[in-house]
């Protein structure tokens, strides 16, 4: 896998506009800075149209939804679509409440996403798969997860990224699986939210027809950086891991990622 | 003191729902993850009833109150009481404004707390003690602090936890004092908020009749972890302490806590 | 440069009230604690008047504006002016949207600031200089930046602090430039927001006629602390730098700052 967009991010510092939650805002901003992008976290509905025009990508995170955030997301999404700015959706805990389910429906009806990134449970809901009944621990195999990502990609006409121990990136026709990472990722809050923002940064510097490749690179860079950051750590050192991940996102090279990434292609 | 609930948290990963402030959200979530619990920080009034039913405990933090947060707290509290989910209140700076005083009154009238955790000034206000006139530095002895905790426990019919150099846990009849910790705790913002959330995690895995024991264990685990994390640090290293505390919350064992805890019983 | 206010902050722990954004709240609070001040982040319009009276300084940060935050800022600012509490404005990205431009106008019409701190683009907008056309990288010299700070100071009748590789502090008549810092500062989100809060802490312990001196000390302490924190770090270690900066803010002495500060006077 050739990593072609990492150096572009570091050279062009694309502005990534995140409408996100109070848990992830600081960590996401620092992660984007470490990667080489410029974060912006504005969320008033009244300035979304202006700010979308300045941005290289828009990342919508459902972590702590509110009426005002949803209004901001709708305004920002419409402006981003008009300006041909790619949109990444992170449907945090979408299945957990009617508010979240309705918000995602409303967003999907009113804008076109370039990519959606979530965990198995979140993407299973979007795919219409009864995930609770199956259960992550109930032996649902990797084929299922890839299929879930494919279904989401097909239904919402965008690239779908399913994160977990193995990550799946699907565009409705092809998919790949990436086998990097560390058990420390799920011990740091907002590490998934930051990945969604990192996907935004890669999309910002890639041609619109290369969303699949750019999304795969984003996941590769992020999970390899995590693997390197966790190298000398015990499974309990989540506090250390959080800042080492930032250091590593800034230090990792395209060559290192290309060398360390474990990738499988499917279709 | 036998620590019986720490391993239960690590085994069952209870979901702890926090309605909290923009300062503490990230640190609280990371602290709960380090401990072994699962954090959730949702705060829209519209999804509180659904989320309360999924949660092992509800933690209400008054740090940055707003109309919407108070509405969310009322909805979440009512649902938690209906579902027999324990509620922990952190009455941050309750005495500082009419908004805060009124919010705590309203919450207390509309739900039953399992525990309240605050500092001396906050609990003194709830106990009806004129704390400003006395002053923490004016020599008010330990007997007074224990009495304040007892009064709060009696008035609000719950366990009261008074945090400071010495911590007091009272249930209206008995109390204990815990003598662990470090001067670095008050140098890290939200370290009190995180303790309230940790109390929530212990309550989530304990039988309802063991709230006093579970709250005492929570304080013991947290303050011993802090003591261990601060071991090789100077009093100025608050930046280091914050992430070492997270590492230590994940690494500390029930046996270590039992060995290192300094406890006195009173009544 | 004699540093006279740092030890006063550590002795008196002034309460600094920040109305700020979801990205910077935690880091700002921890930075103020490390410095020796006491942070407060309340933002409900309903408690602003009471809290302003308790505070040593008020810091208004435009990072993520909303109707409620602006209402809170107006209430807090009016109360602070009445109580003779100094106000610091951080006009984050003021030029980026009508909402931000209008908010700063409204604040300026309704209260008197003691100091304004921002980057070159933000202060250029306030000075009425066409910054976009010029561009930071287009060779605009240090004379221009000092002039921009002077113009802001004159127009808004307060001390202006222009942050960047070189920092300028101007009061409309005199100005100084400070030449400390590290390239790691702009890699940590909210490092500018924290500096604004640090200015607030210095203003809180200084006589009202010494705002210029206090602001200069604040910038000197902060940038020297950053320089020391970055000493053994590579330019990619922004994760490490964030917590080392907190440790160093607590450890640095007035004597160290006086010795290491690089200052030039102008007029």
mmCIF file of N, CA and C in Angstrom, chain A residues 22-27 62-68 93 95-101 186-190 235-243, chain B residues 13 20-23 25-27 29-30 33-37 39-44 46-47 50-51 54 68-69 243-244 246-248 250-251:
data_model
loop_
_atom_site.group_PDB
_atom_site.id
_atom_site.type_symbol
_atom_site.label_atom_id
_atom_site.label_comp_id
_atom_site.label_asym_id
_atom_site.label_seq_id
_atom_site.Cartn_x
_atom_site.Cartn_y
_atom_site.Cartn_z
ATOM 1 N N UNK A 22 -18.474 17.292 23.562
ATOM 2 C CA UNK A 22 -17.627 17.902 24.589
ATOM 3 C C UNK A 22 -16.564 16.941 25.111
ATOM 4 N N UNK A 23 -16.709 15.659 24.851
ATOM 5 C CA UNK A 23 -15.695 14.693 25.294
ATOM 6 C C UNK A 23 -14.492 14.698 24.354
ATOM 7 N N UNK A 24 -14.763 14.778 23.063
ATOM 8 C CA UNK A 24 -13.704 14.525 22.085
ATOM 9 C C UNK A 24 -13.062 15.782 21.517
ATOM 10 N N UNK A 25 -13.625 16.966 21.796
ATOM 11 C CA UNK A 25 -13.194 18.165 21.073
ATOM 12 C C UNK A 25 -11.691 18.423 21.221
ATOM 13 N N UNK A 26 -11.183 18.390 22.435
ATOM 14 C CA UNK A 26 -9.775 18.716 22.652
ATOM 15 C C UNK A 26 -8.859 17.669 22.032
ATOM 16 N N UNK A 27 -9.154 16.407 22.257
ATOM 17 C CA UNK A 27 -8.290 15.336 21.755
ATOM 18 C C UNK A 27 -8.304 15.297 20.229
ATOM 19 N N UNK A 62 -21.818 12.505 16.219
ATOM 20 C CA UNK A 62 -23.106 12.448 16.920
ATOM 21 C C UNK A 62 -22.974 12.240 18.432
ATOM 22 N N UNK A 63 -21.761 12.380 18.973
ATOM 23 C CA UNK A 63 -21.504 12.019 20.371
ATOM 24 C C UNK A 63 -22.468 12.580 21.394
ATOM 25 N N UNK A 64 -22.645 13.896 21.407
ATOM 26 C CA UNK A 64 -23.608 14.493 22.337
ATOM 27 C C UNK A 64 -24.539 15.413 21.565
ATOM 28 N N UNK A 65 -25.550 14.831 20.902
ATOM 29 C CA UNK A 65 -26.440 15.631 20.055
ATOM 30 C C UNK A 65 -27.295 16.593 20.871
ATOM 31 N N UNK A 66 -27.652 17.697 20.268
ATOM 32 C CA UNK A 66 -28.601 18.658 20.843
ATOM 33 C C UNK A 66 -29.292 19.334 19.667
ATOM 34 N N UNK A 67 -30.405 20.008 19.943
ATOM 35 C CA UNK A 67 -31.141 20.679 18.866
ATOM 36 C C UNK A 67 -30.226 21.622 18.095
ATOM 37 N N UNK A 68 -29.405 22.374 18.845
ATOM 38 C CA UNK A 68 -28.568 23.366 18.182
ATOM 39 C C UNK A 68 -27.480 22.694 17.332
ATOM 40 N N UNK A 93 -23.088 5.849 18.719
ATOM 41 C CA UNK A 93 -24.190 5.234 19.481
ATOM 42 C C UNK A 93 -25.542 5.453 18.825
ATOM 43 N N UNK A 95 -27.761 3.661 17.554
ATOM 44 C CA UNK A 95 -28.893 2.796 17.867
ATOM 45 C C UNK A 95 -29.447 3.027 19.268
ATOM 46 N N UNK A 96 -28.766 3.842 20.078
ATOM 47 C CA UNK A 96 -29.108 3.908 21.501
ATOM 48 C C UNK A 96 -30.347 4.728 21.829
ATOM 49 N N UNK A 97 -30.752 5.628 20.944
ATOM 50 C CA UNK A 97 -31.933 6.449 21.267
ATOM 51 C C UNK A 97 -32.634 6.896 19.995
ATOM 52 N N UNK A 98 -33.914 7.221 20.132
ATOM 53 C CA UNK A 98 -34.680 7.744 18.992
ATOM 54 C C UNK A 98 -34.059 9.040 18.484
ATOM 55 N N UNK A 99 -33.577 9.878 19.396
ATOM 56 C CA UNK A 99 -32.949 11.134 18.979
ATOM 57 C C UNK A 99 -31.802 10.869 18.006
ATOM 58 N N UNK A 100 -30.970 9.904 18.328
ATOM 59 C CA UNK A 100 -29.827 9.602 17.465
ATOM 60 C C UNK A 100 -30.272 8.980 16.138
ATOM 61 N N UNK A 101 -31.214 8.041 16.225
ATOM 62 C CA UNK A 101 -31.703 7.413 14.991
ATOM 63 C C UNK A 101 -32.324 8.464 14.065
ATOM 64 N N UNK A 186 -9.318 1.296 22.361
ATOM 65 C CA UNK A 186 -10.636 1.455 23.009
ATOM 66 C C UNK A 186 -10.559 1.897 24.475
ATOM 67 N N UNK A 187 -9.364 2.009 25.031
ATOM 68 C CA UNK A 187 -9.229 2.492 26.418
ATOM 69 C C UNK A 187 -9.054 4.011 26.468
ATOM 70 N N UNK A 188 -8.937 4.652 25.310
ATOM 71 C CA UNK A 188 -8.822 6.118 25.261
ATOM 72 C C UNK A 188 -10.094 6.682 24.644
ATOM 73 N N UNK A 189 -10.803 7.481 25.417
ATOM 74 C CA UNK A 189 -12.049 8.037 24.899
ATOM 75 C C UNK A 189 -11.760 8.907 23.691
ATOM 76 N N UNK A 190 -12.647 8.893 22.744
ATOM 77 C CA UNK A 190 -12.564 9.725 21.548
ATOM 78 C C UNK A 190 -11.500 9.255 20.570
ATOM 79 N N UNK A 235 -0.817 -3.071 28.797
ATOM 80 C CA UNK A 235 -2.222 -2.835 28.437
ATOM 81 C C UNK A 235 -2.956 -1.890 29.385
ATOM 82 N N UNK A 236 -2.345 -1.543 30.514
ATOM 83 C CA UNK A 236 -3.012 -0.622 31.448
ATOM 84 C C UNK A 236 -2.599 0.834 31.250
ATOM 85 N N UNK A 237 -1.644 1.090 30.366
ATOM 86 C CA UNK A 237 -1.119 2.458 30.285
ATOM 87 C C UNK A 237 -1.869 3.347 29.287
ATOM 88 N N UNK A 238 -3.156 3.460 29.494
ATOM 89 C CA UNK A 238 -3.952 4.275 28.569
ATOM 90 C C UNK A 238 -3.647 5.760 28.702
ATOM 91 N N UNK A 239 -3.280 6.202 29.893
ATOM 92 C CA UNK A 239 -2.915 7.616 30.074
ATOM 93 C C UNK A 239 -1.680 7.976 29.263
ATOM 94 N N UNK A 240 -0.686 7.133 29.324
ATOM 95 C CA UNK A 240 0.532 7.343 28.536
ATOM 96 C C UNK A 240 0.238 7.250 27.047
ATOM 97 N N UNK A 241 -0.569 6.269 26.685
ATOM 98 C CA UNK A 241 -0.840 6.028 25.268
ATOM 99 C C UNK A 241 -1.435 7.258 24.586
ATOM 100 N N UNK A 242 -2.302 7.967 25.283
ATOM 101 C CA UNK A 242 -2.991 9.105 24.652
ATOM 102 C C UNK A 242 -2.002 10.143 24.139
ATOM 103 N N UNK A 243 -1.014 10.496 24.927
ATOM 104 C CA UNK A 243 -0.077 11.526 24.437
ATOM 105 C C UNK A 243 0.986 10.933 23.526
ATOM 106 N N UNK B 13 -17.714 -4.101 33.256
ATOM 107 C CA UNK B 13 -17.670 -2.825 32.518
ATOM 108 C C UNK B 13 -18.996 -2.064 32.534
ATOM 109 N N UNK B 20 -22.417 16.062 32.633
ATOM 110 C CA UNK B 20 -21.309 16.754 33.276
ATOM 111 C C UNK B 20 -20.941 18.026 32.533
ATOM 112 N N UNK B 21 -19.806 18.579 32.829
ATOM 113 C CA UNK B 21 -19.458 19.899 32.308
ATOM 114 C C UNK B 21 -18.352 19.803 31.272
ATOM 115 N N UNK B 22 -18.145 20.897 30.553
ATOM 116 C CA UNK B 22 -17.191 20.870 29.436
ATOM 117 C C UNK B 22 -15.741 20.789 29.904
ATOM 118 N N UNK B 23 -15.479 21.041 31.174
ATOM 119 C CA UNK B 23 -14.121 20.926 31.696
ATOM 120 C C UNK B 23 -13.762 19.466 31.981
ATOM 121 N N UNK B 25 -15.443 16.511 31.058
ATOM 122 C CA UNK B 25 -16.007 15.401 30.287
ATOM 123 C C UNK B 25 -14.931 14.431 29.805
ATOM 124 N N UNK B 26 -13.863 14.953 29.206
ATOM 125 C CA UNK B 26 -12.841 14.073 28.650
ATOM 126 C C UNK B 26 -12.102 13.299 29.738
ATOM 127 N N UNK B 27 -11.697 13.997 30.782
ATOM 128 C CA UNK B 27 -10.919 13.356 31.851
ATOM 129 C C UNK B 27 -11.768 12.316 32.589
ATOM 130 N N UNK B 29 -14.300 10.610 31.333
ATOM 131 C CA UNK B 29 -14.474 9.449 30.458
ATOM 132 C C UNK B 29 -13.212 8.587 30.459
ATOM 133 N N UNK B 30 -12.049 9.214 30.359
ATOM 134 C CA UNK B 30 -10.814 8.432 30.365
ATOM 135 C C UNK B 30 -10.578 7.754 31.715
ATOM 136 N N UNK B 33 -12.839 4.688 31.846
ATOM 137 C CA UNK B 33 -12.274 3.629 31.000
ATOM 138 C C UNK B 33 -11.085 2.971 31.700
ATOM 139 N N UNK B 34 -10.212 3.780 32.294
ATOM 140 C CA UNK B 34 -9.046 3.224 32.981
ATOM 141 C C UNK B 34 -9.477 2.300 34.114
ATOM 142 N N UNK B 35 -10.508 2.704 34.825
ATOM 143 C CA UNK B 35 -11.003 1.899 35.952
ATOM 144 C C UNK B 35 -11.602 0.577 35.489
ATOM 145 N N UNK B 36 -12.133 0.574 34.269
ATOM 146 C CA UNK B 36 -12.758 -0.634 33.755
ATOM 147 C C UNK B 36 -14.228 -0.444 33.417
ATOM 148 N N UNK B 37 -14.751 0.756 33.659
ATOM 149 C CA UNK B 37 -16.157 1.049 33.353
ATOM 150 C C UNK B 37 -16.283 1.616 31.942
ATOM 151 N N UNK B 39 -17.888 4.789 29.866
ATOM 152 C CA UNK B 39 -18.503 6.105 30.054
ATOM 153 C C UNK B 39 -19.514 6.452 28.971
ATOM 154 N N UNK B 40 -20.529 7.216 29.337
ATOM 155 C CA UNK B 40 -21.444 7.817 28.360
ATOM 156 C C UNK B 40 -21.725 9.223 28.864
ATOM 157 N N UNK B 41 -21.675 10.228 27.975
ATOM 158 C CA UNK B 41 -21.792 11.625 28.381
ATOM 159 C C UNK B 41 -22.971 12.336 27.736
ATOM 160 N N UNK B 42 -23.975 11.624 27.281
ATOM 161 C CA UNK B 42 -25.099 12.261 26.589
ATOM 162 C C UNK B 42 -25.798 13.269 27.490
ATOM 163 N N UNK B 43 -26.378 14.321 26.890
ATOM 164 C CA UNK B 43 -26.995 15.360 27.721
ATOM 165 C C UNK B 43 -28.189 16.033 27.075
ATOM 166 N N UNK B 44 -28.736 15.439 26.027
ATOM 167 C CA UNK B 44 -29.969 16.007 25.485
ATOM 168 C C UNK B 44 -31.155 15.483 26.297
ATOM 169 N N UNK B 46 -33.952 14.917 25.441
ATOM 170 C CA UNK B 46 -34.818 14.051 24.643
ATOM 171 C C UNK B 46 -34.437 12.578 24.654
ATOM 172 N N UNK B 47 -33.221 12.263 25.089
ATOM 173 C CA UNK B 47 -32.846 10.842 25.040
ATOM 174 C C UNK B 47 -32.536 10.283 26.429
ATOM 175 N N UNK B 50 -34.421 6.868 27.654
ATOM 176 C CA UNK B 50 -33.898 5.658 27.004
ATOM 177 C C UNK B 50 -32.520 5.275 27.533
ATOM 178 N N UNK B 51 -31.643 6.284 27.695
ATOM 179 C CA UNK B 51 -30.269 5.984 28.084
ATOM 180 C C UNK B 51 -30.167 5.579 29.545
ATOM 181 N N UNK B 54 -30.353 1.937 30.075
ATOM 182 C CA UNK B 54 -29.179 1.143 29.682
ATOM 183 C C UNK B 54 -28.050 1.225 30.707
ATOM 184 N N UNK B 68 -30.758 23.617 29.630
ATOM 185 C CA UNK B 68 -30.911 22.332 28.960
ATOM 186 C C UNK B 68 -30.324 21.195 29.803
ATOM 187 N N UNK B 69 -29.191 21.461 30.438
ATOM 188 C CA UNK B 69 -28.596 20.408 31.279
ATOM 189 C C UNK B 69 -29.491 20.075 32.461
ATOM 190 N N UNK B 243 -1.916 12.007 33.738
ATOM 191 C CA UNK B 243 -1.919 10.767 32.951
ATOM 192 C C UNK B 243 -1.428 9.574 33.771
ATOM 193 N N UNK B 244 -0.572 9.818 34.749
ATOM 194 C CA UNK B 244 -0.142 8.696 35.609
ATOM 195 C C UNK B 244 -1.311 8.180 36.440
ATOM 196 N N UNK B 246 -4.368 7.993 35.440
ATOM 197 C CA UNK B 246 -5.129 7.095 34.565
ATOM 198 C C UNK B 246 -4.442 5.730 34.482
ATOM 199 N N UNK B 247 -3.138 5.733 34.252
ATOM 200 C CA UNK B 247 -2.400 4.468 34.197
ATOM 201 C C UNK B 247 -2.591 3.663 35.488
ATOM 202 N N UNK B 248 -2.542 4.378 36.617
ATOM 203 C CA UNK B 248 -2.587 3.681 37.908
ATOM 204 C C UNK B 248 -3.982 3.170 38.235
ATOM 205 N N UNK B 250 -5.916 1.903 36.218
ATOM 206 C CA UNK B 250 -6.052 0.642 35.482
ATOM 207 C C UNK B 250 -5.190 -0.465 36.078
ATOM 208 N N UNK B 251 -4.080 -0.078 36.697
ATOM 209 C CA UNK B 251 -3.109 -1.094 37.142
ATOM 210 C C UNK B 251 -3.279 -1.513 38.593
#
